[in-house]
XYZ file of C-alpha atoms in Angstrom:
532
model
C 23.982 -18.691 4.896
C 24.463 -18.370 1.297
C 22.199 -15.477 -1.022
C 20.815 -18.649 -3.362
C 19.193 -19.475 0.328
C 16.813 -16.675 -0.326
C 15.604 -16.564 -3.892
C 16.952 -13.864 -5.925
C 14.158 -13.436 -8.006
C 12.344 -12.124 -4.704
C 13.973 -9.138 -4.367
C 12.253 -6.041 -5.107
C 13.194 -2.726 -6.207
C 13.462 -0.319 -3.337
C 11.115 2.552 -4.269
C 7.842 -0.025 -4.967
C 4.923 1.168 -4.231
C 2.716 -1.522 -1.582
C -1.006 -2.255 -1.533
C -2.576 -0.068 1.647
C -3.236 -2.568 4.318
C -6.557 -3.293 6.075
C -7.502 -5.476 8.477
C -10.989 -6.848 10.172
C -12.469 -4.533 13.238
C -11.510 -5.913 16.161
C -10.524 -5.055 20.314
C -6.974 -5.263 20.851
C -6.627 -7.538 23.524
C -2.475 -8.180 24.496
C -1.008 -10.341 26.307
C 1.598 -9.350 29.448
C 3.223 -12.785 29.697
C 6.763 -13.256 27.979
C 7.151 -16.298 25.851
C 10.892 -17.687 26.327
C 11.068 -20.212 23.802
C 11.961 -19.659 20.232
C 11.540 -21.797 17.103
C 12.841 -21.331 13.829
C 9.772 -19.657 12.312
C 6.298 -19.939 13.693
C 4.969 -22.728 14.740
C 1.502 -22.401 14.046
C 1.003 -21.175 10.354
C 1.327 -17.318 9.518
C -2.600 -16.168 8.418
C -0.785 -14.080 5.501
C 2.369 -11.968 4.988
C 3.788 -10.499 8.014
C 5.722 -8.082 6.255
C 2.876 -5.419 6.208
C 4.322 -2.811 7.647
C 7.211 -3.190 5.573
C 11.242 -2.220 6.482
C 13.516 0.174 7.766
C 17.277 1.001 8.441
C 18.313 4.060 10.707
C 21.031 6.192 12.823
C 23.756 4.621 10.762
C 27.481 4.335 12.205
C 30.892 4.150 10.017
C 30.638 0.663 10.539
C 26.469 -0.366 10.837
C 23.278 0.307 10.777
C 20.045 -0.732 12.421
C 17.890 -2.634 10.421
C 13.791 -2.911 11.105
C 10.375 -4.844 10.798
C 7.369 -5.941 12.371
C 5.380 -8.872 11.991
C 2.068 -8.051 11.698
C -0.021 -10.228 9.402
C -3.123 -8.818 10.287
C -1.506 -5.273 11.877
C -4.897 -4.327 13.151
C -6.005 -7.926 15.069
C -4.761 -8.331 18.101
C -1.010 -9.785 18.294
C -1.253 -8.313 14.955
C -2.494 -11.433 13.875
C 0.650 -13.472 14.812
C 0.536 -16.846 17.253
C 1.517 -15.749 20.796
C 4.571 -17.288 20.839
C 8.243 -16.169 19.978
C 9.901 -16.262 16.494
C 12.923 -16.304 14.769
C 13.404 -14.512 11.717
C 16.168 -14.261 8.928
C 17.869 -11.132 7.868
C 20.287 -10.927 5.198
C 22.318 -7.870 4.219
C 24.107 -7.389 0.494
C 26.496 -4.967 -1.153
C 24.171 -5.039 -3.959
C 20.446 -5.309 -4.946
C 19.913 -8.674 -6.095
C 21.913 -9.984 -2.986
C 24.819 -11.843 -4.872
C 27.125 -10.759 -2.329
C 25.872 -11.037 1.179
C 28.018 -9.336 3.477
C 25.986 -10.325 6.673
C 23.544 -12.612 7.657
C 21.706 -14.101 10.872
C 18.548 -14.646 12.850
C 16.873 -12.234 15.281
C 14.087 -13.376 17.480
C 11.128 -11.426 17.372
C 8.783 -11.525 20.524
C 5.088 -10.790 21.495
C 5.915 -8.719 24.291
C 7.621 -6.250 21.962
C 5.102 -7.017 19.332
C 6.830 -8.557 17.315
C 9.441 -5.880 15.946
C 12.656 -6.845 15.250
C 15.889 -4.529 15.606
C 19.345 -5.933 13.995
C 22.218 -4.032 14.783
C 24.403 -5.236 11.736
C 27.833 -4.499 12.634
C 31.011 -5.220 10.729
C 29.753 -3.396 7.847
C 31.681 -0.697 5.224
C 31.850 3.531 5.391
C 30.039 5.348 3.389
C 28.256 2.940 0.780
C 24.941 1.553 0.029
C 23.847 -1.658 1.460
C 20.329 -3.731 0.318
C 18.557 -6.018 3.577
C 15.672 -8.164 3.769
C 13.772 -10.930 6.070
C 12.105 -13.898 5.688
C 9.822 -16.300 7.809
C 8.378 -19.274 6.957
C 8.613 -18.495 3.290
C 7.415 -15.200 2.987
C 10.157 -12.690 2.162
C 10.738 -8.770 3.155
C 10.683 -6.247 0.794
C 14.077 -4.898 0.026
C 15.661 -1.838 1.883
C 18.323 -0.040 0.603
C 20.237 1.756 3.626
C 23.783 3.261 3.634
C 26.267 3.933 6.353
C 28.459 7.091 7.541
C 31.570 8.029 6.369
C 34.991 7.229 8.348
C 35.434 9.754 11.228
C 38.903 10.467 9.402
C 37.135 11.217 6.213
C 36.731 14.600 4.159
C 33.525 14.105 1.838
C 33.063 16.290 -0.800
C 29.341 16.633 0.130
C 26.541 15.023 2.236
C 22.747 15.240 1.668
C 19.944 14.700 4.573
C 16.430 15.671 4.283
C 14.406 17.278 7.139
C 10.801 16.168 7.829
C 7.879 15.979 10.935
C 4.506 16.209 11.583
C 2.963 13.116 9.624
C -1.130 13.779 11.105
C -2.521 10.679 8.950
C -6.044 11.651 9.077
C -5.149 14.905 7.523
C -4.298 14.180 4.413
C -1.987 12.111 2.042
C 1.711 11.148 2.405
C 2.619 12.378 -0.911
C 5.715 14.689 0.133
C 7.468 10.983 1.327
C 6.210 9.674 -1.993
C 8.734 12.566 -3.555
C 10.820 12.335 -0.512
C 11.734 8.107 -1.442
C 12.960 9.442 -4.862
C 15.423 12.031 -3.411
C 19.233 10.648 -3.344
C 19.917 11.546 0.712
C 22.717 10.054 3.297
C 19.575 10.038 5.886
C 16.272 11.424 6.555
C 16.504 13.567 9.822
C 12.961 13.219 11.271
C 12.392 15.769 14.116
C 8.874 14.808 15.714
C 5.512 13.656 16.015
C 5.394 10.291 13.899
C 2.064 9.953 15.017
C -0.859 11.805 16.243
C -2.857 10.198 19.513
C -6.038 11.869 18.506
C -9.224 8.786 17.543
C -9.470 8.817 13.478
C -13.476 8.533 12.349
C -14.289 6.067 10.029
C -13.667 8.106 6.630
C -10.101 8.854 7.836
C -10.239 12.648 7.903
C -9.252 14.767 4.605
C -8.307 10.908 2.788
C -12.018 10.211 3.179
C -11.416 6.460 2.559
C -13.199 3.985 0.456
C -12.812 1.300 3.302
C -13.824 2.123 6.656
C -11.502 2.776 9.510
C -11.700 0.709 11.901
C -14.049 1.061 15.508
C -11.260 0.443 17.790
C -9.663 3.896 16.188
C -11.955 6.179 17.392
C -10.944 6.800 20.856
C -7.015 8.494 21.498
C -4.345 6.394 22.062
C -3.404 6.266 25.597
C -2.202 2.820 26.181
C 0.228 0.164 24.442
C -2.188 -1.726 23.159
C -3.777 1.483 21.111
C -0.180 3.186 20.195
C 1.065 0.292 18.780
C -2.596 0.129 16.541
C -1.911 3.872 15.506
C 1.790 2.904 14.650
C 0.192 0.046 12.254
C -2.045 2.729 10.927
C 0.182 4.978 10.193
C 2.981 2.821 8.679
C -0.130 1.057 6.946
C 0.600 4.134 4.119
C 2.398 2.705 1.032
C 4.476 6.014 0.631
C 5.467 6.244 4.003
C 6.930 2.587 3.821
C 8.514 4.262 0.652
C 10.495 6.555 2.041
C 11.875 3.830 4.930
C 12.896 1.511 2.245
C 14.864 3.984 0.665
C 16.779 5.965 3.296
C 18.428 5.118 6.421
C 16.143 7.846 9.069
C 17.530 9.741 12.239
C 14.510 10.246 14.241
C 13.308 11.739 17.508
C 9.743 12.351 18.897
C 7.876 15.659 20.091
C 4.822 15.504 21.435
C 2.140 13.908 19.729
C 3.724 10.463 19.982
C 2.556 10.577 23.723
C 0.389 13.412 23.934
C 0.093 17.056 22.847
C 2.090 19.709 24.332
C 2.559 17.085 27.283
C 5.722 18.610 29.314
C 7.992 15.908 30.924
C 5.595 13.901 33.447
C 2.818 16.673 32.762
C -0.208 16.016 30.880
C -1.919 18.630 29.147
C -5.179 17.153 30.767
C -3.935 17.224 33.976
C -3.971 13.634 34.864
C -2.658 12.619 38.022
C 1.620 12.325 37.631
C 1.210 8.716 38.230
C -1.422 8.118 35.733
C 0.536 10.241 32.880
C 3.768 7.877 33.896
C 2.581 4.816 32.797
C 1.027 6.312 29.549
C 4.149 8.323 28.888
C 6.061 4.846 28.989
C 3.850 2.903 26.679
C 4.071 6.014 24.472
C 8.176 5.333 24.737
C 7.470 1.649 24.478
C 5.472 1.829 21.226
C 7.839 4.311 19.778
C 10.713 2.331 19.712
C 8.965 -0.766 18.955
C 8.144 1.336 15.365
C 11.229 2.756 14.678
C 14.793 1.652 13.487
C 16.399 2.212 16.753
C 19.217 0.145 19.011
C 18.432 -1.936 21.886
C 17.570 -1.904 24.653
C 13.670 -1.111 24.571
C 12.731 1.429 27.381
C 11.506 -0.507 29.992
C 9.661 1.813 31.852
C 8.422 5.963 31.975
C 12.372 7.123 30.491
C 14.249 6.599 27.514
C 17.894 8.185 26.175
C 17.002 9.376 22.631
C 19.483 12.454 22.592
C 22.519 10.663 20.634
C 25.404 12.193 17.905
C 26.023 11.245 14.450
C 29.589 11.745 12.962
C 29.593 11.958 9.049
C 33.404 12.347 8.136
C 35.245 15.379 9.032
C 31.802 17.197 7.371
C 28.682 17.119 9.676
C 28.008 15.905 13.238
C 24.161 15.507 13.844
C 23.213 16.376 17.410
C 19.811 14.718 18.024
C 17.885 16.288 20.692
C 14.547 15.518 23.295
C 13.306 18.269 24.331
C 9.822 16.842 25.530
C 11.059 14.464 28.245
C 13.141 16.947 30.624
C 11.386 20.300 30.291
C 9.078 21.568 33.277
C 5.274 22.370 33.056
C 4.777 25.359 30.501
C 4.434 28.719 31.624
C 0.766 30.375 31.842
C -0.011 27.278 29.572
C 0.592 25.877 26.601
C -0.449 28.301 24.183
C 0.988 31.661 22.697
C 1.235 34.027 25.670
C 1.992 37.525 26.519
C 5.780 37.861 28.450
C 4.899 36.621 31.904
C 7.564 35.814 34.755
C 7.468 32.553 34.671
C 9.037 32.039 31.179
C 11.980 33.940 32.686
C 12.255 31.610 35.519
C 16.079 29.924 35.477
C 14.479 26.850 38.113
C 12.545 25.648 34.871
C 14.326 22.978 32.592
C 13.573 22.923 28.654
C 16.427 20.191 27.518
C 17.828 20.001 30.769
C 21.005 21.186 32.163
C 22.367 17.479 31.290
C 21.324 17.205 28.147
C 22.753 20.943 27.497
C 26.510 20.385 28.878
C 26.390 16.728 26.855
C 25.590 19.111 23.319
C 28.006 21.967 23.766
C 30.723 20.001 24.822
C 30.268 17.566 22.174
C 30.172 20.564 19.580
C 33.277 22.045 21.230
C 35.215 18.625 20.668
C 33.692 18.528 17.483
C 36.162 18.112 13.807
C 33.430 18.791 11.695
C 33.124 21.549 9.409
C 28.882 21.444 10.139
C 27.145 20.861 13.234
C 23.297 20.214 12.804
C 20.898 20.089 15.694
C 17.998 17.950 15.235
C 15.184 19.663 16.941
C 11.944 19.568 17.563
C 10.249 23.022 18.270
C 11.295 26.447 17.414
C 14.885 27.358 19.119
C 14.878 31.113 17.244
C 12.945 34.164 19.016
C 9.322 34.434 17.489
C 7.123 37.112 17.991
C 3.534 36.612 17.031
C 3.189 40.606 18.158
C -0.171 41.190 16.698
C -1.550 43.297 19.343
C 1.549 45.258 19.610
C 2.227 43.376 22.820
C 5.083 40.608 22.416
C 3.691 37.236 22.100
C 5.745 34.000 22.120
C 5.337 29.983 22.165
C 4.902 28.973 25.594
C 5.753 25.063 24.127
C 8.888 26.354 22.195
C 12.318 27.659 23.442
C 10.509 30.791 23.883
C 8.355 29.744 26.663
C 11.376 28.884 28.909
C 13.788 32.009 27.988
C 16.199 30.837 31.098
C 17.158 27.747 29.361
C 16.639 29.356 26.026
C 19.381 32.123 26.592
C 22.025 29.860 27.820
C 21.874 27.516 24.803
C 21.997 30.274 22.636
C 25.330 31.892 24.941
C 27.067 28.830 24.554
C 26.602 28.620 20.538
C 27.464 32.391 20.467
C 31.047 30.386 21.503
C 30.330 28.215 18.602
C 30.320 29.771 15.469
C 33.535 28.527 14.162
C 31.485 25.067 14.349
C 28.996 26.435 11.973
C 25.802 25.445 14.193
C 23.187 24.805 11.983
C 19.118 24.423 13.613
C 16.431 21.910 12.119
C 13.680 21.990 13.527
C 9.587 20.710 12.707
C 6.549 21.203 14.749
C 4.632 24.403 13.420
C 3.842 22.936 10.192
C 4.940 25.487 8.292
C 8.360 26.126 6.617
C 10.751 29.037 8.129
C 14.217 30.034 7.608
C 16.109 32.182 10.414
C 19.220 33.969 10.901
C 19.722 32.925 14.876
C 20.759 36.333 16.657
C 22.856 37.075 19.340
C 20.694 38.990 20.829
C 17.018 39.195 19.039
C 15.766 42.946 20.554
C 18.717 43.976 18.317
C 18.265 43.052 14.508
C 22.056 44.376 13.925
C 23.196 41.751 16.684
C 25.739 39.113 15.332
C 23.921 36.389 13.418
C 25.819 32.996 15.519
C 23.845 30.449 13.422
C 20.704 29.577 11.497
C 17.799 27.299 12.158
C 15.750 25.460 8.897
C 12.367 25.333 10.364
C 10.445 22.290 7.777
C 6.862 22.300 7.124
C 4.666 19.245 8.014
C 4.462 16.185 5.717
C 0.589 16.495 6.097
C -0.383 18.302 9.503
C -2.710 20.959 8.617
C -4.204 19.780 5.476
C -3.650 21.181 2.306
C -2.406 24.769 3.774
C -1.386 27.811 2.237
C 1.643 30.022 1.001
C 1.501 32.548 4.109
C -1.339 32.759 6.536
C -2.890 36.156 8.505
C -0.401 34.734 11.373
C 2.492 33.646 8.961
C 2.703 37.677 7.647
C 2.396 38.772 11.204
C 5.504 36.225 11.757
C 7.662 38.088 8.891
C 6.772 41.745 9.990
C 7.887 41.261 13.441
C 10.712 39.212 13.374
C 13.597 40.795 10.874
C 15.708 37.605 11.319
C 12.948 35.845 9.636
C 13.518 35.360 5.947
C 10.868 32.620 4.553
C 7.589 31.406 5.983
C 5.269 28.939 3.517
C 2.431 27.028 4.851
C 2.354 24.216 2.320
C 3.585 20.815 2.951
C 6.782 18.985 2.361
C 10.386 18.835 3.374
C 13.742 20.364 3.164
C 16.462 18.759 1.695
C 20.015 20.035 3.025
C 23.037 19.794 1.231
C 26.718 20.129 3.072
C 30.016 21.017 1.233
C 33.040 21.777 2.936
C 32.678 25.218 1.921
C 28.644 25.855 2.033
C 24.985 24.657 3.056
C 22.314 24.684 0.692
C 18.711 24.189 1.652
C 16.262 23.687 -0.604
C 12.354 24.212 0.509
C 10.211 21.835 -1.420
C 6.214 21.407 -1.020
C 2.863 19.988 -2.640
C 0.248 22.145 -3.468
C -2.355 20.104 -2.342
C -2.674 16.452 -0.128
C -6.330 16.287 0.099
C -5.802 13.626 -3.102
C -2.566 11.707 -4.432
C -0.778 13.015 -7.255
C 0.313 16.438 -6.516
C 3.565 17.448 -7.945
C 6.573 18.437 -6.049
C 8.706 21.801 -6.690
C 11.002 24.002 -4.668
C 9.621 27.207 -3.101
C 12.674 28.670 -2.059
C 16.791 27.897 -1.639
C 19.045 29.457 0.251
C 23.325 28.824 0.663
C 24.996 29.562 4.312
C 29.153 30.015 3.472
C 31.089 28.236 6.005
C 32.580 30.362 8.498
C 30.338 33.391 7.883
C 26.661 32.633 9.553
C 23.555 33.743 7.564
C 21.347 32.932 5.222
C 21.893 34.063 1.543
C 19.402 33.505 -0.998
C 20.373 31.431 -3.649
């Protein structure tokens, strides 16, 4: 397949902005039957362009990438408006923008039972540079993604750049830190949990009080395929959102809300029968990688291996953990708790003892100068302590102290691999010197963990809440908390980290500016936050 195949005058600068989608208010009703055969295209005309939902490249290699879309003409009929039959659709990828020289090419079928998403694993492709991709079928043509792969393991770069962002609560306001976030030069976009939220959206859409009404079928929670894939279309329905896809290659893992809040492993926080929670936990999975620019295969059932490693160079390794699928029930709940015994019970899991072994050995083995964990709650001691009584996170590391000691004795081992935490879920941006031991603030600092704030989870917010001073007077390894919403972007040399904090002011409207709250360095070889 030659580029002139695909006309050149088609393709589209990578940071456009795209018209909100909206479709007609109707029950999702999807089929369970597979369709085997596959024509070139679809045979029965396309009601519009099924590139709504727009592209996306991720967890890039020396030598690939994964690249992403799915048809959904109308993303919020059922079948997404697309015939019930299987498709094939084009993909090109291109050294440069207007896709004079195509370096790879092919078709991928795309099929109902995976509704419609379509996941190329292009192989064969360059280190460390900047590739463009698109897709056509039957005439209508992709938007343009710009993704870009990992350096050679062998290879020393001067610097890499990934941002850190979570907690995308679409009802709560607008995706304007990913509108700054798709104009920020990164290698990758590490995104550490909850994608979605399964709670029903009313008809004005929360804080974005929307001029067109949301549609009925949104109102109840997602708790089956059929209505996590309609949240996914939702969600990805945001023009900035797409933005920040087309531009970056993303690293991603889930938390909770992709299946349901502060669920634990195969325990719902409602208390449904195991069985019941099962199946919803694996059309949660299902749905997840469906949306996202992941490898094959699809889960095909209640698990799914997300923990994976990243290998930029002889710079950074990126550890990507799941910490929601393994762990045991919480402890006294799933709320902030008094000590109580059974946080300090060894029998209960957190990553698992698996998972655990499979990151510090791989850290041990490691060459890199920096080794980032991709996390999704709160590793770090916190101490909410305002009764005078210590108070932790029974959903964080600190609910299952066990688990949450022996991590931290095996990266006590580790500091010559400069460990470095990142880590979403509270909505609110921290920065922590991780202690040996946190009962003594003098303890040796063996790493740090860059907490991010939430892309739009808790509204507009504020710069430190009643709770967020309470954080910083009881914890002494705590140096920043800000409750407004954004992202960090994290810069590696071989000789330092710098972080940079950046947030909105508001997101109850567009337009809100973005600046940087606060920056901090971390020399290699000496663990701690400085402020820069």
């Amino acid at each position: 397949m030659t580029s002139d195949e695909f006309p050149r005058q088609a393709a589209r600068h990578t940071r456009r902005r795209f018209l909100t989608v909206t479709g007609a208010a109707t029950a999702l009703a999807f089929g369970v039957n597979v369709a085997h055969a596959a024509s070139a295209g679809a045979a029965t005309p396309l009601p519009g362009d099924p590139f709504t939902l727009g592209v996306a490249s991720g967890d890039p290699l020396p030598d690939a990438v994964v690249i992403w879309t799915r048809l959904a003409p109308q993303p919020y009929e059922p079948l997404g408006g697309m015939p019930y039959q299987a498709v094939r659709v084009e993909w090109q990828v291109a050294a440069d923008e207007r896709f004079r020289q195509v370096v790879r090419s092919g078709t991928a079928t795309a099929q109902p039972e995976y509704s419609y998403s379509v996941h190329v694993d292009v192989r064969g492709l360059r280190p460390a540079r900047h590739y463009w991709y698109r897709f056509r079928i039957d005439g209508h043509l992709s938007p343009v993604g710009r993704t870009r792969t990992a350096p050679a393991p062998g290879d020393r770069p001067d610097r890499l750049t990934f941002a850190v962002a979570s907690c995308q609560s679409w009802p709560d306001g607008y995706y304007t830190a990913h509108a700054h976030l798709a104009a920020e030069e990164v290698d990758a976009v590490l995104f550490v949990g909850d994608y979605i939220y399964e709670y029903g959206i009313s008809a004005a859409g929360g804080l974005r009080n929307t001029a067109d009404p949301v549609p009925d079928q949104f109102r109840t929670e997602a708790d089956t395929l059929d209505r996590y894939r309609l949240q996914y279309a939702l969600y990805k329905s945001d023009p900035d959102l797409r933005a920040a896809h087309q531009n970056t290659p993303w690293i991603g893992t889930w938390d909770d809300h992709e299946v349901q809040d502060n669920y634990a492993g195969v325990y719902s926080k409602a208390l449904d029968p195991v069985e019941d929670f099962t199946v919803r936990r694996a059309s949660a999975y299902r749905a997840y990688w469906e949306h996202m620019p992941l490898r094959t295969p699809a889960p095909q059932g209640p698990d799914y291996l997300l923990y994976r490693r990243f290998t930029f160079g002889r710079l950074a390794e990126v550890n990507v953990l799941d910490t929601r699928q393994y762990r045991s029930d919480q402890a006294d709940g799933d709320l902030w708790k008094p000590d109580n015994p059974g946080r300090d019970d060894p029998a209960r899991t957190f990553a698992g003892a698996q998972q655990r072994s499979w990151l510090l050995d791989g850290m041990r083995a490691s060459r890199a100068t920096w080794n980032l964990l991709a996390n999704q709650v709160v590793m770090s001691r916190m101490d909410l302590d305002a009764s005078g009584t210590p108070t932790y996170n029974m959903d964080a590391w600190d609910g299952y102290a066990a688990e949450q000691a022996a991590l931290l004795d095996g990266l006590a081992g580790l500091t010559a691999r400069n460990p470095v935490v990142v880590t979403g879920d509270v909505h609110a941006a921290y920065a922590m010197d991780m202690k040996r031991d946190f009962d003594d603030p003098d303890s040796p600092t063996i790493g740090v963990e860059l907490v991010g704030t939430s892309i739009s989870s808790g509204g507009n917010g504020v710069d430190v809440s009643v709770n967020g001073q309470n954080f910083l007077d009881h914890n002494p390894h705590l140096k920043l908390v800000n409750e407004r919403r954004g992202y960090i972007v994290v810069e590696l040399t071989p000789h330092e980290l710098h972080a940079a904090y950046r947030a909105v002011p508001y997101i109850d409207r567009t337009g809100a500016p973005i600046s940087t709250i606060r920056k901090f360095t971390v020399e290699a070889g000496n663990p701690g936050l400085n402020p820069a």
